[in-house]
PDB file of C-alpha atoms and ligand atoms in Angstrom:
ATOM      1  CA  UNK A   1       6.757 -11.696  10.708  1.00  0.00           C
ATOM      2  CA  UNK A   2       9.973 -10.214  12.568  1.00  0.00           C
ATOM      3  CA  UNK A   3      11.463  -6.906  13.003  1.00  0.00           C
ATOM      4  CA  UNK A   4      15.055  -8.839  12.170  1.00  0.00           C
ATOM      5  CA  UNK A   5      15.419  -6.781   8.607  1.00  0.00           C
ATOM      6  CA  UNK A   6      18.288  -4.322   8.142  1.00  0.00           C
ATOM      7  CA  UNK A   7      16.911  -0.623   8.652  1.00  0.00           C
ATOM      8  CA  UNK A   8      14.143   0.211   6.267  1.00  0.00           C
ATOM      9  CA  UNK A   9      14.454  -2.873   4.437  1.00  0.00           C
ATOM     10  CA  UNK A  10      11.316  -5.777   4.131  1.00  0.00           C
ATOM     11  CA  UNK A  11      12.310  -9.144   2.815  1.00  0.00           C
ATOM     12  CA  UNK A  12       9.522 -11.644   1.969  1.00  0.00           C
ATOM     13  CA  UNK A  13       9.397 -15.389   1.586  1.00  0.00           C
ATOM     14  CA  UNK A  14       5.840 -17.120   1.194  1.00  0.00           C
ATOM     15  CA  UNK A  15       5.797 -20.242   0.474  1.00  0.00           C
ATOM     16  CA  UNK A  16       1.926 -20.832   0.133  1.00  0.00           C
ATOM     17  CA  UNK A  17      -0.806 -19.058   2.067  1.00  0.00           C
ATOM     18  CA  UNK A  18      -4.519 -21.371   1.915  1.00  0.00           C
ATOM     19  CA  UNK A  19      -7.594 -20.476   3.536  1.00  0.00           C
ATOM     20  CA  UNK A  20     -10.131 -23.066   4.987  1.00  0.00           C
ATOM     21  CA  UNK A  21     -13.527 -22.455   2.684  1.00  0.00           C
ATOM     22  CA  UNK A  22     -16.995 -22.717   4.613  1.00  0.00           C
ATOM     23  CA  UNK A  23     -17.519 -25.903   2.745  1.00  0.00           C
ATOM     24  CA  UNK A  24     -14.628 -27.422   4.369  1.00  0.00           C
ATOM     25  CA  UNK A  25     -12.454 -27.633   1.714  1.00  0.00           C
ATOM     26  CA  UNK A  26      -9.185 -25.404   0.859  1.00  0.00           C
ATOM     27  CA  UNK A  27      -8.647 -22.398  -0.953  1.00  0.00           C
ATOM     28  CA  UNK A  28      -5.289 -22.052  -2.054  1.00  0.00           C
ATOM     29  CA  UNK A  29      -4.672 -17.992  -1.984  1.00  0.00           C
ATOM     30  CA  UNK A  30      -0.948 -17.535  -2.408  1.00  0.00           C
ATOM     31  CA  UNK A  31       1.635 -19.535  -3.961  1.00  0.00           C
ATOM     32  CA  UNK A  32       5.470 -18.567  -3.372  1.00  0.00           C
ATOM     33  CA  UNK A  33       5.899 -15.051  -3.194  1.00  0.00           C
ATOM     34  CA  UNK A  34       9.705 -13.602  -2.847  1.00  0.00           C
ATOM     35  CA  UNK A  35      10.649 -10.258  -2.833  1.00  0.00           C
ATOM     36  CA  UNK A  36      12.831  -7.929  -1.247  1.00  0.00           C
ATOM     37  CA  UNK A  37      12.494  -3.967  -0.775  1.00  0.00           C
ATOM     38  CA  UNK A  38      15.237  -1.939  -0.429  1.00  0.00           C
ATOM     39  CA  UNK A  39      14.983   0.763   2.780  1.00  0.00           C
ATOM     40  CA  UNK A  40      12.474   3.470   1.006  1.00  0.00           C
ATOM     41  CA  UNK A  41      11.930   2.019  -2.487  1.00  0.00           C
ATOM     42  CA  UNK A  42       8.012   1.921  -3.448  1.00  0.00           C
ATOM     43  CA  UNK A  43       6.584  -1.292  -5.116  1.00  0.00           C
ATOM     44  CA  UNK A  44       3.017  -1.272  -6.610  1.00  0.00           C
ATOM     45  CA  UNK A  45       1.525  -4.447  -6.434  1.00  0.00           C
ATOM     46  CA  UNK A  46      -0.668  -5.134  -9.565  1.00  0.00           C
ATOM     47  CA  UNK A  47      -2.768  -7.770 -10.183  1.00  0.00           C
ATOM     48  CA  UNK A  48      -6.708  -9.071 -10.465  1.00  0.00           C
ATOM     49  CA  UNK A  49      -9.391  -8.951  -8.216  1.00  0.00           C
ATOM     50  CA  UNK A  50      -9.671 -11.581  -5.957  1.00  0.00           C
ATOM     51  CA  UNK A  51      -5.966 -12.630  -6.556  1.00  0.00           C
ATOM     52  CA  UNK A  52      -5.201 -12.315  -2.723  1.00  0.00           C
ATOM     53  CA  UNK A  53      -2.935  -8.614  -2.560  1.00  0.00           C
ATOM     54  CA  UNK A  54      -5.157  -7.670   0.328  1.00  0.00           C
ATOM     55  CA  UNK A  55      -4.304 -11.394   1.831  1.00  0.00           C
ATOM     56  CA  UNK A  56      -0.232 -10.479   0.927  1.00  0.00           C
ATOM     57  CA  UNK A  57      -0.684  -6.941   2.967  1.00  0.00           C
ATOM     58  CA  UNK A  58      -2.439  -8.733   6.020  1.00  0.00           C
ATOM     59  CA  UNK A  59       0.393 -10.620   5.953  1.00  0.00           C
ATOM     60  CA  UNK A  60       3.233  -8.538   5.692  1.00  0.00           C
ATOM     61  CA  UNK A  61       1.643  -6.518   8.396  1.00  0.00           C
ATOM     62  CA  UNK A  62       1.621  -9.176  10.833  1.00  0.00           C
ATOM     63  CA  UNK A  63      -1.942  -9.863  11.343  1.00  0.00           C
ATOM     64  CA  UNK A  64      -2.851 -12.929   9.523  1.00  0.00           C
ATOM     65  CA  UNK A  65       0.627 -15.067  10.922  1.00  0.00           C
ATOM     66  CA  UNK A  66      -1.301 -18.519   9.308  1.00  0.00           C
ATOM     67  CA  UNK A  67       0.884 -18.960   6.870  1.00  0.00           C
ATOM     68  CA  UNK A  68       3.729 -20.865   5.378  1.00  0.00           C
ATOM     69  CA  UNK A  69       7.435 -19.066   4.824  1.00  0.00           C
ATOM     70  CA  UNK A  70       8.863 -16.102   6.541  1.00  0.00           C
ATOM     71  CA  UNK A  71       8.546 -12.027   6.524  1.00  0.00           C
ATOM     72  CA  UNK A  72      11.470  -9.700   8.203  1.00  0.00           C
ATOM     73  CA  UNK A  73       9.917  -5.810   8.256  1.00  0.00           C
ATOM     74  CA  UNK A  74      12.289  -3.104   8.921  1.00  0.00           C
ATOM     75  CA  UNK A  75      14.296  -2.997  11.755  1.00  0.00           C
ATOM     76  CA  UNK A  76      12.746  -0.849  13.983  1.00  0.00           C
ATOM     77  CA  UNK A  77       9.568  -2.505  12.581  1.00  0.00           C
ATOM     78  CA  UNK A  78       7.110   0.650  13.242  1.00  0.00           C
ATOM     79  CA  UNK A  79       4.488  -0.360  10.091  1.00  0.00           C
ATOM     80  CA  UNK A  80       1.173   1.845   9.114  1.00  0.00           C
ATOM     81  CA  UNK A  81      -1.316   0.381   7.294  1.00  0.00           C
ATOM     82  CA  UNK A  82      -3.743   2.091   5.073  1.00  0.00           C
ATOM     83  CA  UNK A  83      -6.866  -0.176   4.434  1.00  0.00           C
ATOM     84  CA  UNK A  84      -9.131  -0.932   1.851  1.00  0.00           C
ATOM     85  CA  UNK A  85     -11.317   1.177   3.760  1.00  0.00           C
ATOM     86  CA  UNK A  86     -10.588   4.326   5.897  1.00  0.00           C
ATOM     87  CA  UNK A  87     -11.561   2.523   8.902  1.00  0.00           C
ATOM     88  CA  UNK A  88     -11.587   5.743  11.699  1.00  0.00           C
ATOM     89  CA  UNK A  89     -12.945   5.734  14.860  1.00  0.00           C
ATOM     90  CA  UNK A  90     -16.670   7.360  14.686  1.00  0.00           C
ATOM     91  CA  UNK A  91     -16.186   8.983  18.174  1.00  0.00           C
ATOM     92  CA  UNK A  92     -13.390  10.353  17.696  1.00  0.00           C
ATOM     93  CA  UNK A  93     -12.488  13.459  15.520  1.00  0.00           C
ATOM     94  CA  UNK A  94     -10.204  13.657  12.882  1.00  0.00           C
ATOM     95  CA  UNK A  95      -7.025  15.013  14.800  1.00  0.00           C
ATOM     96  CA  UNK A  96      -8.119  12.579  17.713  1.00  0.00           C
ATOM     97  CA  UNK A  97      -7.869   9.745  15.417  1.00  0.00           C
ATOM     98  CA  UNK A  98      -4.623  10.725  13.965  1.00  0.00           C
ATOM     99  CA  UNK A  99      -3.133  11.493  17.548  1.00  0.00           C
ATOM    100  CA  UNK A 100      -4.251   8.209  18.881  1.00  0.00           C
ATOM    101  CA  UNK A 101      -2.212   6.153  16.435  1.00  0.00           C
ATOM    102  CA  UNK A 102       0.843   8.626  16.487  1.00  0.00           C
ATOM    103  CA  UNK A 103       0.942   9.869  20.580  1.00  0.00           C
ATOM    104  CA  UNK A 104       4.243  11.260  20.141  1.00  0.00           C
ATOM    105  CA  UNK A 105       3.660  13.635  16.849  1.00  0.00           C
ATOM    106  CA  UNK A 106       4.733  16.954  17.134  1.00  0.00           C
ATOM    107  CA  UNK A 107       2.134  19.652  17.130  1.00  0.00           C
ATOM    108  CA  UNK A 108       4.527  21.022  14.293  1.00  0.00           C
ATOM    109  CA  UNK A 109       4.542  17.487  12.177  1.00  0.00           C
ATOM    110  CA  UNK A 110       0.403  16.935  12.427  1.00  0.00           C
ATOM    111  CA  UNK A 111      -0.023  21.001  11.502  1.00  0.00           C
ATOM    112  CA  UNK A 112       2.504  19.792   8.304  1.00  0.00           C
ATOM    113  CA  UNK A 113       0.824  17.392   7.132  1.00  0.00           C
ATOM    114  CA  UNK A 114      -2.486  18.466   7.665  1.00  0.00           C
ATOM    115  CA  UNK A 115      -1.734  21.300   5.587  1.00  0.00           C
ATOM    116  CA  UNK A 116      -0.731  18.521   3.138  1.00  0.00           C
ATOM    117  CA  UNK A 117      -3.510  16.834   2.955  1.00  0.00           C
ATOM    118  CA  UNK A 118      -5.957  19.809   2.985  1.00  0.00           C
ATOM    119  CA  UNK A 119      -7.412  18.789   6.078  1.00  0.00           C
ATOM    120  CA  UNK A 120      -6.960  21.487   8.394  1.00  0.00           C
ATOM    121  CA  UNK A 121     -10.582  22.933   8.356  1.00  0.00           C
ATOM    122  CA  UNK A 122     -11.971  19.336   9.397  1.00  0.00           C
ATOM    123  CA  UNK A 123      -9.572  18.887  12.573  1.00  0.00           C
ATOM    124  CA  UNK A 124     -12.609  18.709  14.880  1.00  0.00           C
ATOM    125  CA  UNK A 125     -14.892  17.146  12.334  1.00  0.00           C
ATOM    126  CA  UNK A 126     -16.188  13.533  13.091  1.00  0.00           C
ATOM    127  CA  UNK A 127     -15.902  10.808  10.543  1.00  0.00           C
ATOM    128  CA  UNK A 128     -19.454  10.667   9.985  1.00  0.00           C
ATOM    129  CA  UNK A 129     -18.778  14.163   8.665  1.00  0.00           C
ATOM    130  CA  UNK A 130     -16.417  13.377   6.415  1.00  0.00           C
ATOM    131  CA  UNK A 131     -16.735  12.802   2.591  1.00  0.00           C
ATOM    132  CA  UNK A 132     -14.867   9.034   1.596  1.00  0.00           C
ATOM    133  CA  UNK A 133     -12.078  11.794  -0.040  1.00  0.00           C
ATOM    134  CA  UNK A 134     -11.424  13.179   3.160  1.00  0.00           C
ATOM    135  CA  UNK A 135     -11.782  10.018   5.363  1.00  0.00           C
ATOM    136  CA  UNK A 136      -9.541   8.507   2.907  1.00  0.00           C
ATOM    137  CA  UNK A 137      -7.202  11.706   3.709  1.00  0.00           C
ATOM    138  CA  UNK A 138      -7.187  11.189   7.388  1.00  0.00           C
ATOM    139  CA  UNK A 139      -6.123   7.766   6.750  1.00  0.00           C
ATOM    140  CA  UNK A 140      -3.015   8.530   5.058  1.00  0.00           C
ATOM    141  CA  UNK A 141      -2.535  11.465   7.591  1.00  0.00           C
ATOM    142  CA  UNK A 142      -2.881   8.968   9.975  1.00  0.00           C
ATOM    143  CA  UNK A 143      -0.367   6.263   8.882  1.00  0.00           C
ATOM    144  CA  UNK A 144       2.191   8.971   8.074  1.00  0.00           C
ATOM    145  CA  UNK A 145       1.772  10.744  11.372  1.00  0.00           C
ATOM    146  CA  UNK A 146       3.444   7.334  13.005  1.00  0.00           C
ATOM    147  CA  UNK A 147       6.831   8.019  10.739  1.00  0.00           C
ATOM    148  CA  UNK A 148       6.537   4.197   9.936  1.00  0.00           C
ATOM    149  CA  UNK A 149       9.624   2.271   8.538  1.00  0.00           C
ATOM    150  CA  UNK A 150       7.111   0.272   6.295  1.00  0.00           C
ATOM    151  CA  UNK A 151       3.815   1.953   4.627  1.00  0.00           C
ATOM    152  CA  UNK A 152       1.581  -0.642   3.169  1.00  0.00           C
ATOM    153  CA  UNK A 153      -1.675   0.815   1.025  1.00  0.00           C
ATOM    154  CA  UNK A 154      -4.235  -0.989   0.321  1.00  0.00           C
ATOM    155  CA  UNK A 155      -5.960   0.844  -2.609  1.00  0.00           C
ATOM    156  CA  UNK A 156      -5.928   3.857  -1.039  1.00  0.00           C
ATOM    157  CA  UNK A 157      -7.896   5.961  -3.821  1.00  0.00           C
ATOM    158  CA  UNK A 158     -10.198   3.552  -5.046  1.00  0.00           C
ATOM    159  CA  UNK A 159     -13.772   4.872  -5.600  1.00  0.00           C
ATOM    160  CA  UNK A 160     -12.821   8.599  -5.797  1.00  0.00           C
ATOM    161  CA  UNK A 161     -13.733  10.532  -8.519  1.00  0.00           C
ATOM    162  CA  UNK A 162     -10.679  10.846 -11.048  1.00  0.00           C
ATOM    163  CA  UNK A 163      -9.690  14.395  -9.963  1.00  0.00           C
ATOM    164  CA  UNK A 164      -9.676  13.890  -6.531  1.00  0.00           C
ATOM    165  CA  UNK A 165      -7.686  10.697  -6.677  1.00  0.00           C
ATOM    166  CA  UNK A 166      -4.956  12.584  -8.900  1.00  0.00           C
ATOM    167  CA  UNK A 167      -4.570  15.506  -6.236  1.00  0.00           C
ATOM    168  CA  UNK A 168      -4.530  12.743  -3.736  1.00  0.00           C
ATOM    169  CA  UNK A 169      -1.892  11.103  -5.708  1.00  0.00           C
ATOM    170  CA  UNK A 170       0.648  13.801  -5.776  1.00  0.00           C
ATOM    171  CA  UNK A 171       0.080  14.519  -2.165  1.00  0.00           C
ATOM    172  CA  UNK A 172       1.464  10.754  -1.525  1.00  0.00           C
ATOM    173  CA  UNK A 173       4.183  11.384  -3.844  1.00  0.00           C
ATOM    174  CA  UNK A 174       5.012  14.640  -1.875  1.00  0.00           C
ATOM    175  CA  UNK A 175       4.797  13.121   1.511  1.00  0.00           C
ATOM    176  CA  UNK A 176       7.192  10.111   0.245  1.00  0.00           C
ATOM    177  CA  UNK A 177       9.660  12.301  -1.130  1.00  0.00           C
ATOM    178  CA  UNK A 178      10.095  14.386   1.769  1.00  0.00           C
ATOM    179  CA  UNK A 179      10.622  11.506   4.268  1.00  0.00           C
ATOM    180  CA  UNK A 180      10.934   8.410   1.960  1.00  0.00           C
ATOM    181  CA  UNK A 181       9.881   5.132   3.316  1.00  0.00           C
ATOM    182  CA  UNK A 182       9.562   1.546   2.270  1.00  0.00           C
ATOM    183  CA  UNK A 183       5.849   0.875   0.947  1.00  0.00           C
ATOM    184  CA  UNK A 184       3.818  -1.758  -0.739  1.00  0.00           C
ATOM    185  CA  UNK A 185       1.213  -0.235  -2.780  1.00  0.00           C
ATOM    186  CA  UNK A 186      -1.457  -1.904  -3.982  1.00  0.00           C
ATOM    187  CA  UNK A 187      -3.423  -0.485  -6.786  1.00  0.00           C
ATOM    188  CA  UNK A 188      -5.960  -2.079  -9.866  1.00  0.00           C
ATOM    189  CA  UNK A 189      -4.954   1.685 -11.445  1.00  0.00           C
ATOM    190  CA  UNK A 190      -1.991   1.478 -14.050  1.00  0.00           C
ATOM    191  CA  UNK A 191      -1.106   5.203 -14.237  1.00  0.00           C
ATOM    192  CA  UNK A 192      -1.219   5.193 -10.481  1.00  0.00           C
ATOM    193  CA  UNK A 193       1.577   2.856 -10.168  1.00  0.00           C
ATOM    194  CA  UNK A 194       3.435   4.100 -12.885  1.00  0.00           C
ATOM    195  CA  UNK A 195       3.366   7.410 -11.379  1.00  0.00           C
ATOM    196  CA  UNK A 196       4.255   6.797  -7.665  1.00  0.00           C
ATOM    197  CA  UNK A 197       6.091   2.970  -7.435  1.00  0.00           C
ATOM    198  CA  UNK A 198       9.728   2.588  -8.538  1.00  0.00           C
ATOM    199  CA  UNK A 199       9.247  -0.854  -9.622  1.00  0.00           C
ATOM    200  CA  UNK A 200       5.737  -2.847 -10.261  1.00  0.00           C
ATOM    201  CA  UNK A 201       5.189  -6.387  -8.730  1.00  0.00           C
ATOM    202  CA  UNK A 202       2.676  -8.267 -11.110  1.00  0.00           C
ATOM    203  CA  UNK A 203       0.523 -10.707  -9.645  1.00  0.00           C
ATOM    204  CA  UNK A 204      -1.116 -13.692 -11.483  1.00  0.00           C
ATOM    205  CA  UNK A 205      -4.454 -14.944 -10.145  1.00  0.00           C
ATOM    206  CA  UNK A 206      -4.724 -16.995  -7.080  1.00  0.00           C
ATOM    207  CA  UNK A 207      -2.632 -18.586  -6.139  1.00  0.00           C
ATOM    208  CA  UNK A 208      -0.595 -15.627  -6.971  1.00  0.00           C
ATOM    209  CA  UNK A 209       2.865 -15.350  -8.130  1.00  0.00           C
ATOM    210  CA  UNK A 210       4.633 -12.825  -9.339  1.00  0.00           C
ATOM    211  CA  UNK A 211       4.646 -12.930 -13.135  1.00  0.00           C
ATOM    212  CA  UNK A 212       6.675  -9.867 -13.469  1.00  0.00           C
ATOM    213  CA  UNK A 213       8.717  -7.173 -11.985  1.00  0.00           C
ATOM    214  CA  UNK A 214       9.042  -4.403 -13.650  1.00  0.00           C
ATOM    215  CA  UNK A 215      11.258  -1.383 -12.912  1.00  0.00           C
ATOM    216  CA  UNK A 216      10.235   2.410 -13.361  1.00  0.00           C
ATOM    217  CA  UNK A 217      12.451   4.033 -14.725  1.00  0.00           C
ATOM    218  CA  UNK A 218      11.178   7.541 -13.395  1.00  0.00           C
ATOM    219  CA  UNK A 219       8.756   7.528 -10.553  1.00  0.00           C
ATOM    220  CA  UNK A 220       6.955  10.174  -8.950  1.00  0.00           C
ATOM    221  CA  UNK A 221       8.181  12.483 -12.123  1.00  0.00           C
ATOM    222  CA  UNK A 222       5.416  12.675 -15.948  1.00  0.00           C
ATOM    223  CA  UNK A 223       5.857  10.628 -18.206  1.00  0.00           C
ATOM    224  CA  UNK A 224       5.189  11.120 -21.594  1.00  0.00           C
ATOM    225  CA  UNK A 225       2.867   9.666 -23.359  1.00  0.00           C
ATOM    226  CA  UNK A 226       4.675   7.056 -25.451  1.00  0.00           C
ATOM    227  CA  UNK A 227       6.848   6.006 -22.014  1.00  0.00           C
ATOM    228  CA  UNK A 228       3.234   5.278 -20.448  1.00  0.00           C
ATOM    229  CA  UNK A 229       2.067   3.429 -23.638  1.00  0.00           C
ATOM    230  CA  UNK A 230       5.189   1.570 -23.321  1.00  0.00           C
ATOM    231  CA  UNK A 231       4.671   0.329 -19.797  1.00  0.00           C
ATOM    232  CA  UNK A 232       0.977  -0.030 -20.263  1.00  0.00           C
ATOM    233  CA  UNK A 233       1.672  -2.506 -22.999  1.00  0.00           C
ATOM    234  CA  UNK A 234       4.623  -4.495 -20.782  1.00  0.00           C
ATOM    235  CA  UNK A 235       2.108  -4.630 -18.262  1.00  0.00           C
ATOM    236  CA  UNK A 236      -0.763  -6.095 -20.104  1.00  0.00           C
ATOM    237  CA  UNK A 237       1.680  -8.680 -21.946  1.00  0.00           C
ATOM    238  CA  UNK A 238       3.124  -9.722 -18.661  1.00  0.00           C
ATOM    239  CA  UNK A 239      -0.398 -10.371 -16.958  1.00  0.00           C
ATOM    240  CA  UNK A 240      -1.127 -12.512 -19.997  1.00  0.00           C
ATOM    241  CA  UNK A 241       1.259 -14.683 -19.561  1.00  0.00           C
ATOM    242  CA  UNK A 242       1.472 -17.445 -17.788  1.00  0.00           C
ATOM    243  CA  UNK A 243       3.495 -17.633 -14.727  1.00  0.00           C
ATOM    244  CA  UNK A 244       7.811 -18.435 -15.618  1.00  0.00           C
ATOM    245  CA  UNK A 245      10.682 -18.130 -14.279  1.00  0.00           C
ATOM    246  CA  UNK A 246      11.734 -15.979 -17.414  1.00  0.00           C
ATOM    247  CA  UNK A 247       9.216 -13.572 -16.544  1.00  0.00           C
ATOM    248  CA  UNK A 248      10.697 -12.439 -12.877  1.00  0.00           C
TER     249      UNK A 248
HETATM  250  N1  ATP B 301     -10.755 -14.723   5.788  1.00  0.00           N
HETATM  251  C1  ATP B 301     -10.956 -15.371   4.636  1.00  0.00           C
HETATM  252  N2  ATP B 301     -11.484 -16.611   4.621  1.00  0.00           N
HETATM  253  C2  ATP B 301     -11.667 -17.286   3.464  1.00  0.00           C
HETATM  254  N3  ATP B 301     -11.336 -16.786   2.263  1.00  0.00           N
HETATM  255  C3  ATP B 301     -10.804 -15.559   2.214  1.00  0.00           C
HETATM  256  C4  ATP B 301     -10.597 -14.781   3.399  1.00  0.00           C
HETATM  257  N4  ATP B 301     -10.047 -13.578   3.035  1.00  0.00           N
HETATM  258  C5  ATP B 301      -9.939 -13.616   1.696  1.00  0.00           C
HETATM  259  N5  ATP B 301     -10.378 -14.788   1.205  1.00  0.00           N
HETATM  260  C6  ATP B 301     -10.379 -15.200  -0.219  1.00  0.00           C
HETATM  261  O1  ATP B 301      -9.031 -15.128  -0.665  1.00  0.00           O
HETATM  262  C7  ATP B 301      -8.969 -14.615  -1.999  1.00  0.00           C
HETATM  263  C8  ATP B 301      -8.077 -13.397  -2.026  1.00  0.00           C
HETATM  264  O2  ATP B 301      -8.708 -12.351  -1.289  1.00  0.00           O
HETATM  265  P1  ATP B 301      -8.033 -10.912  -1.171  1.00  0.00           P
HETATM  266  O3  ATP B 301      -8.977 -10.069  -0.404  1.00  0.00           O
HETATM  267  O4  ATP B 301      -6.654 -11.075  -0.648  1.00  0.00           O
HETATM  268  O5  ATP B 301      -7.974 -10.457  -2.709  1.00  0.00           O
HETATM  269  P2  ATP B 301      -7.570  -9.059  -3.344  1.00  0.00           P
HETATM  270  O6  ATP B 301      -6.548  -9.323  -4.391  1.00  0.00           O
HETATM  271  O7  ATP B 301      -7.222  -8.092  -2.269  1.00  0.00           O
HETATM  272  O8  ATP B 301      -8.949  -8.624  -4.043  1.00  0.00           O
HETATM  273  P3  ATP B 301      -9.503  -7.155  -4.384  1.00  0.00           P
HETATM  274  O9  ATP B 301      -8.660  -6.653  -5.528  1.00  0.00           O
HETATM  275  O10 ATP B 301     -10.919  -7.411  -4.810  1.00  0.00           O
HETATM  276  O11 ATP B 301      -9.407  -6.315  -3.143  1.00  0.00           O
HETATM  277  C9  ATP B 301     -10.404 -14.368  -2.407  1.00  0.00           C
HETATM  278  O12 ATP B 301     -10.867 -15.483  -3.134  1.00  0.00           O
HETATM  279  C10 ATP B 301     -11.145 -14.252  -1.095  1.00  0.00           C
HETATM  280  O13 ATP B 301     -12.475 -14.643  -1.231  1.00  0.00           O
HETATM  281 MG1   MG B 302      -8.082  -6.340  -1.647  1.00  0.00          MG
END
């Protein structure tokens, strides 16, 4: 990884990413992966379980460097991560935790989004007090607190009840409209990357490629119902095929 990108924008170039297995042997988790985002365009990255997106973020975000090719973040390279799992500090309380990882956030800016993210009655609540909604909440409060030049989300609604996913959903898509910035999404949830990613990068199983990418015509904005069947059925003939250079 280095911060050489122009401003906002993240370039990658994998060539092959492999893990050593406990039996000694080699498991071969990414093949070549290239793609570009431009400053403050949102990508969804689709694909199976197990295909290795949560290997992809770790290394886009600079903490798994064993790996073969190149990644240039933004230029200022300030990146927030969202994980699989809230991951907050237990002795800490909710504004503690989101002050810790953004020191210089003004009073104004926390009270903002806060209000956002309907949090501002658990401010001096303790994570152990938290429901996963809201923990999940001051996650993304947290990574958007920092003002990062790259946002990558790691499934940031999975295992919430439908309802409470949607709100969540359009309080993402409000907090990336208002200050846009260039994220990697990924998501197992169609709909979810319909609604919030300006283009979708398909992923084939491990190693994975991309099989497809697939621009949104309207993010962040309804779509009706035959523009969703539309996508949903691009999608699901894409991640049938097998990988080709046609396909990209
Ligand atoms: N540290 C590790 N050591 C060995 N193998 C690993 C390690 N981390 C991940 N793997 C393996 O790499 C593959 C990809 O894992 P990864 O977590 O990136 O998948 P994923 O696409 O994020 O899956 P999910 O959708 O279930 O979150 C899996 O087979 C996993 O078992
Ligand atoms: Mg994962």
């Amino acid at each position: 990884m280095s911060p050489a990108g122009a401003r906002g924008r993240l370039d990658v170039n994998i060539k092959q990413k492999s893990f050593r297995a406990a039996s000694g042997g080699k498991l071969h988790v990414l093949g070549e992966l290239v793609f570009s985002l431009r400053s403050g365009e949102l990508a969804a990255l689709v694909g199976p379980s197990g295909c290795g997106k949560t290997t992809l973020l770790r290394i886009v975000a600079g903490l798994d460097r064993d790996f073969d090719g190149h990644v240039a973040i933004p230029a200022h390279g300030t990146l927030a991560m969202v994980f699989q799992e809230p991951r907050l500090l237990p002795w800490r309380t909710v504004e503690q935790n989101v002050r810790l990882a953004a020191p210089r956030a003004s009073d104004a800016g926390l009270e903002m989004l806060f209000q956002t993210l309907g949090l501002e009655a658990h401010r001096d609540h303790y994570p152990g007090e938290l429901s996963l909604g809201l923990a999940r909440r001051v996650a993304l409060a947290r990574a958007f607190a920092v003002k990062p030049d790259l946002l990558l989300l790691d499934e940031p609604f999975v295992s919430l009840d439908d309802a409470l996913a949607a709100r969540l959903r359009e309080e993402l898509a409000e907090l990336v409209n208002r200050r846009p910035v260039t994220t990697l999404l990924v998501t197992h949830n169609v709909e979810e990357a319909i609604g919030l990613a300006d283009r979708l990068l398909l992923l084939s199983i491990g190693p994975a490629r991309i099989v497809a990418d697939v621009a949104v015509a309207r993010p962040r904005a309804a779509h009706t119902p035959a523009e969703l069947a539309a996508l949903r059925h691009e999608i699901a003939r894409r991640l049938n095929q097998p990988f080709s250079r046609e396909n990209l």
